XYZ file of C-alpha atoms in Angstrom:
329
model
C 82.917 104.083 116.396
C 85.767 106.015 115.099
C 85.258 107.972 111.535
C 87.209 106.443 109.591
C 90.386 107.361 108.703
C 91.863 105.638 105.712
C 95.067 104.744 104.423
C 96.457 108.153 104.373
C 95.137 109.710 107.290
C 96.905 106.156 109.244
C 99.720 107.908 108.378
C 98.947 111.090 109.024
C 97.917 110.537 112.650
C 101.449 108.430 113.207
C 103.784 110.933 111.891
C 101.300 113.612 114.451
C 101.772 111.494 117.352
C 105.351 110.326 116.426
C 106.798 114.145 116.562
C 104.590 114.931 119.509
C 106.194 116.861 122.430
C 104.153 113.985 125.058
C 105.659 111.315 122.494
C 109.372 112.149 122.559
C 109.159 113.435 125.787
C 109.568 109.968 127.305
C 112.856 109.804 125.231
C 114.340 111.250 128.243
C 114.356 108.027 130.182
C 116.761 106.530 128.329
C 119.121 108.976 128.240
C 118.822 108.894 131.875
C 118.851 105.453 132.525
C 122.319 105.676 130.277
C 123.925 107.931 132.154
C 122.871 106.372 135.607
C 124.361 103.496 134.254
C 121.193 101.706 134.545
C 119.666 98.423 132.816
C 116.792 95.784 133.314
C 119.199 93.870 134.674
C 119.453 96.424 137.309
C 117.846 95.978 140.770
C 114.409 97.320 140.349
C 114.491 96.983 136.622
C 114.058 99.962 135.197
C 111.399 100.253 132.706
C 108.345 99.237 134.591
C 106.082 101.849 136.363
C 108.156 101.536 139.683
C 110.942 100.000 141.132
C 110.569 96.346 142.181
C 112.567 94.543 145.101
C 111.721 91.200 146.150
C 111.108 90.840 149.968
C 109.633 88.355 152.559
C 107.261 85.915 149.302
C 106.063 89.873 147.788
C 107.339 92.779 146.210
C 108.060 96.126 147.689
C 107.566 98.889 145.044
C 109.086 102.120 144.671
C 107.787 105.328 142.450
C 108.345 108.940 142.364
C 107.049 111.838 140.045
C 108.614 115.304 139.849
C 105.950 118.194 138.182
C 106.781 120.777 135.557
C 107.306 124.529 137.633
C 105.057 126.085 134.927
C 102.181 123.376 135.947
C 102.449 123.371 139.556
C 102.994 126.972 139.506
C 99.721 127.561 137.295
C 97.596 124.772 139.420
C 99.200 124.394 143.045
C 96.215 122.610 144.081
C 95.628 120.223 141.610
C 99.423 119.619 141.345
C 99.458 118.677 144.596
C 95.931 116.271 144.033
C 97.661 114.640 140.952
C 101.450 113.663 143.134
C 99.005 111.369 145.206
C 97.168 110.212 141.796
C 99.866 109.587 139.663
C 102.038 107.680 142.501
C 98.928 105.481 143.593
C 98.302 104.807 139.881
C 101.774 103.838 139.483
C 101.742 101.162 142.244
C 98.129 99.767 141.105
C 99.929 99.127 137.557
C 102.465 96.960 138.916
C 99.798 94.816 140.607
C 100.026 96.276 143.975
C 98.525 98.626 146.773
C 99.820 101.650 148.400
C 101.277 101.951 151.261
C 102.655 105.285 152.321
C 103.483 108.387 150.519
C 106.470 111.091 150.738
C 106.406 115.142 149.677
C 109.129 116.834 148.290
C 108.173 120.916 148.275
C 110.216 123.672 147.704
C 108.364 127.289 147.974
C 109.131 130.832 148.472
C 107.132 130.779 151.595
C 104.491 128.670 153.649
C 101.260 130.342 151.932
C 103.016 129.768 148.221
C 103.104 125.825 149.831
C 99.948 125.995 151.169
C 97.263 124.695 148.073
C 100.132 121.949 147.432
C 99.982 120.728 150.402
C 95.977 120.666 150.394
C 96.068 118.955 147.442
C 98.146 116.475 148.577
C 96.242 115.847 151.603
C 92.437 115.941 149.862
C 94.206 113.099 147.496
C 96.016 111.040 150.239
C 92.607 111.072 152.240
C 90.705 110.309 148.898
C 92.594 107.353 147.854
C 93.584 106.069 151.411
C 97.117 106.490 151.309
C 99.156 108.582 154.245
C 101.229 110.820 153.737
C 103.929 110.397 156.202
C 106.731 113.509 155.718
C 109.238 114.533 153.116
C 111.058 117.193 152.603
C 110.288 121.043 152.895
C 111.742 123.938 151.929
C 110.202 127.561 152.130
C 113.040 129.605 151.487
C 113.101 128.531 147.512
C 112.999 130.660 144.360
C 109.896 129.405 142.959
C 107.137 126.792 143.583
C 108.277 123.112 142.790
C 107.048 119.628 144.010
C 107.615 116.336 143.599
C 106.415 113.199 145.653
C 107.269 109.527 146.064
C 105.504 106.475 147.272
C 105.925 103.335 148.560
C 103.846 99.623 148.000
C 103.461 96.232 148.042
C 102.258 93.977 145.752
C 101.872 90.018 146.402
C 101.755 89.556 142.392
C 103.263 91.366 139.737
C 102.309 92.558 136.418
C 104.857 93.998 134.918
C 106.131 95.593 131.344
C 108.101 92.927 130.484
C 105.904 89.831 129.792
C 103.806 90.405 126.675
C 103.688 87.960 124.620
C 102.916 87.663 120.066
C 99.289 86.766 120.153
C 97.846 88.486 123.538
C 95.120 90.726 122.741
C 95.921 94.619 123.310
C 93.239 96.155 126.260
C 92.707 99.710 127.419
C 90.513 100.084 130.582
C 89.828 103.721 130.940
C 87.958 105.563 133.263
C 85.378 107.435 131.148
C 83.682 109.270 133.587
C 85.208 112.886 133.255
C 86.650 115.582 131.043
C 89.016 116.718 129.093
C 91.022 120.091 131.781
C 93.772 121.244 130.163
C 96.250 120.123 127.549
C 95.800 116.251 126.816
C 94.894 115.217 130.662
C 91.534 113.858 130.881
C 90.583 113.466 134.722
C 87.559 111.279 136.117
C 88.334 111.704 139.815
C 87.077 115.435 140.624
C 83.903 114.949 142.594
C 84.436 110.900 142.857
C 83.539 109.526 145.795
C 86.904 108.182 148.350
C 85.380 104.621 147.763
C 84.805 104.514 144.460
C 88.516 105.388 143.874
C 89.881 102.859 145.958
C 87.598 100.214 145.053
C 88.953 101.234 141.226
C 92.453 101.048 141.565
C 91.636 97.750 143.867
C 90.839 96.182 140.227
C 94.185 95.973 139.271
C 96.295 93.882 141.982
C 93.121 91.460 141.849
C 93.796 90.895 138.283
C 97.516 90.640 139.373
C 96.683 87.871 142.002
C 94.318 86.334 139.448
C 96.863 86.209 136.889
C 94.373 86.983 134.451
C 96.961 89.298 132.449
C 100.173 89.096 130.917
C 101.833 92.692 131.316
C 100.430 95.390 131.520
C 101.095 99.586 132.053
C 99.363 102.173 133.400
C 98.471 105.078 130.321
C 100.728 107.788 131.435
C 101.938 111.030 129.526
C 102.131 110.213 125.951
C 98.647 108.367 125.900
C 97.906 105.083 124.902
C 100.193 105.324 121.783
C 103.744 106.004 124.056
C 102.671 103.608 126.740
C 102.117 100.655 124.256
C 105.571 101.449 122.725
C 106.781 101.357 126.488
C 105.604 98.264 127.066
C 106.131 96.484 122.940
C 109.653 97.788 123.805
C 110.253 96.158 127.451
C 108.469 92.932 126.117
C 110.224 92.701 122.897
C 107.062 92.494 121.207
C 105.155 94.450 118.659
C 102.269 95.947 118.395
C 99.103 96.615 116.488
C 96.846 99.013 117.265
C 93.096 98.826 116.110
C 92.540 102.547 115.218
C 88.731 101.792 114.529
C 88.088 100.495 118.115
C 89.504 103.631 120.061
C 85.979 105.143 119.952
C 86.784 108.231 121.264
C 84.791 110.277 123.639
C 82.350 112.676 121.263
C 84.178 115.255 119.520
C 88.377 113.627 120.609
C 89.686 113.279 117.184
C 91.717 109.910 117.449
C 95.057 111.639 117.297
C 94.270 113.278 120.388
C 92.722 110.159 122.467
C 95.861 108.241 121.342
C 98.072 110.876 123.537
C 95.749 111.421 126.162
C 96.615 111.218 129.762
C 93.948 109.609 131.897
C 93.524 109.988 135.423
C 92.514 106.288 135.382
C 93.941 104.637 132.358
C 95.647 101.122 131.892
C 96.949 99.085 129.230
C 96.922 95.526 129.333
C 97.946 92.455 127.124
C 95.799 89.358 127.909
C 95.760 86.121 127.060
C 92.374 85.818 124.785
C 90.712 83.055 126.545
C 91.810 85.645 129.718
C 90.423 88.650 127.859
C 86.238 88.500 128.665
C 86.959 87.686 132.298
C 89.179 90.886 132.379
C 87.166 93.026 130.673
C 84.218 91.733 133.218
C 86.345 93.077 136.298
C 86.174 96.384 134.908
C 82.477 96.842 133.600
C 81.400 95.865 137.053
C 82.825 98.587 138.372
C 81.136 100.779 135.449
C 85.075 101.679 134.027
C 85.205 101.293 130.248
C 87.802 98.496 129.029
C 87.995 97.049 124.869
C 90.216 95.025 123.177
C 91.980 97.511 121.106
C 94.625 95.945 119.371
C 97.265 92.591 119.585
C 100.834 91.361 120.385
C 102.764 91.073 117.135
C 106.023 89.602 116.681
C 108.685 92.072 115.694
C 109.641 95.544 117.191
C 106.953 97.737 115.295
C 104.145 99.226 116.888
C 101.768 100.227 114.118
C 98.342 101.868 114.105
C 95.915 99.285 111.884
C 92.222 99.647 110.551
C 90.917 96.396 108.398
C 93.683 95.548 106.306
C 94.936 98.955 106.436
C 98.455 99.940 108.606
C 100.860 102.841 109.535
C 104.210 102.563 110.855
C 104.280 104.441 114.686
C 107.810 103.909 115.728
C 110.074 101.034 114.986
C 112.200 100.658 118.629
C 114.673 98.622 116.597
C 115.985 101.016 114.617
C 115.020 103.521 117.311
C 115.288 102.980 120.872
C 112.649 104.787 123.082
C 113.262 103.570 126.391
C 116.411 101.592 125.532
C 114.943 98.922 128.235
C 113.891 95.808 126.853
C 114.327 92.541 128.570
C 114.806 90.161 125.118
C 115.710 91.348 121.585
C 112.345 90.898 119.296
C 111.902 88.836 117.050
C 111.628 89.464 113.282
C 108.184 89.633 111.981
């Protein structure tokens, strides 16, 4: 378990993760989703991991992820490994499966391309997904990639659905290491099926309907994705500070914000929750009840009767996406 933190220290480590750069980072979507003139009544809905369109009794889904120069410059090879990742993760959050993927590469010549492109391929052969063109350009300034992907899904979990009294679940892949920054990867060295068979977990959960909503833990850790998804839902959130039990030697703080390779957050129905949590054990993944759905718009990091305010979206928008206004606590 978690030291324990106390009263103070809650609200230390919200006013930490509250100013963090991977924390207010995501405040960009908004704006962006603003000045697209974008909403969740828009087609796709904005807000979830990717774009959904109804089609034929599914979904077709639609992602993308564009990389930081300074990364993909610094790491060509494991940029191009983590445009596969992140997309395929992406999909599996939304309840579905990949089904093709597209590169978007801009170098100053083929060889500068070259370890973005392996990457890409290593990670499209790992998880099963082809890769199936894009666009290229070798005539650029400086290194820069992006990537998008397409999937289906025949059930959806979405961001949008939590509801007050679902329990708050983090299944995260445990497996790795901490390489670089706040990114903690468990895939290096995994074996093809074992990824698949992973990220297979989630659309049979989906199809189950054995959760209510649910995110995968992207940049900003489990801390900015459960505001992402409180927000969406309307909901609130508690999160249990003392169940994190971070890897040896991860101050909380830091496994709030940490970027799995394989992380999801979940919000299940309790008598859903040990049936869920048995999906992911048998495929040795690590997944707790960490927290609950609250009425209200606060998310709020809790230990016994203990609590720190995180980030009120009422009074603060983050995503400026929610499908219903919360209700007052």
């Amino acid at each position: 378990m978690s030291a324990d933190p106390g009263p103070s220290g809650l609200a230390a480590i919200a006013a930490e993760l509250r100013g963090h750069p991977s924390i207010r980072g995501k405040l960009a979507i908004g704006r962006a989703a603003a000045a697209l003139g974008l909403s969740v009544h828009s087609d796709g809905r904005p807000g979830d991991d990717a774009a959904v369109l109804p089609r034929d009794g599914g979904y077709d889904l639609f992602a993308g992820e564009g990389f930081i120069p300074a990364f993909v410059n610094s790491a060509p090879w494991f940029a191009g490994w983590c445009a596969v990742m992140v997309n395929v993760s992406d999909i599996a959050a939304m309840g579905g499966r990949a089904v093709a993927v597209v590169d978007q590469i801009w170098a100053p010549d083929p060889e500068a391309a070259r370890p973005v492109m392996e990457g890409m391929r290593a990670a499209a052969e790992a998880y099963g997904v082809p890769l199936v063109g894009g666009h290229t350009n070798f005539a650029a300034s400086e290194l820069s990639l992006a990537a998008s992907i397409f999937g289906r899904a025949n059930a959806l979990i979405t961001s949008f659905d939590a509801l007050p009294g679902d329990l708050l679940v983090a299944a995260i892949d445990r497996r790795g290491e901490y390489s670089g920054f706040d990114n903690f990867g468990a895939f290096l060295g995994a074996p093809a099926e074992r990824l698949r068979a992973d990220l297979e977990i989630l659309p049979e959960l989906a199809e189950a309907e054995l959760v209510t909503a649910g995110k995968d833990i992207s940049q900003g850790g489990i801390v900015g994705t459960g505001l992402m998804l409180a927000e969406c839902s309307g909901v609130g959130l508690d999160i249990d500070v003392a169940a994190l039990d971070p890897p040896a030697g991860t101050a909380p703080a830091r496994w709030l914000r940490t970027f799995p390779s394989f992380g999801f957050l979940l919000s299940v129905a309790p008598d859903m929750v040990e049936t869920t949590l048995a999906r992911f054990a048998v495929r040795d993944i690590r997944a707790d009840v960490i927290g609950r759905v609250t009425e209200g718009s606060t998310v709020r990091l809790v230990d016994g009767e203990d609590a720190a305010l995180f980030w009120d979206y009422r009074d603060t928008p983050y995503l400026g996406l929610r499908a219903k206004e919360p209700a007052h606590a």
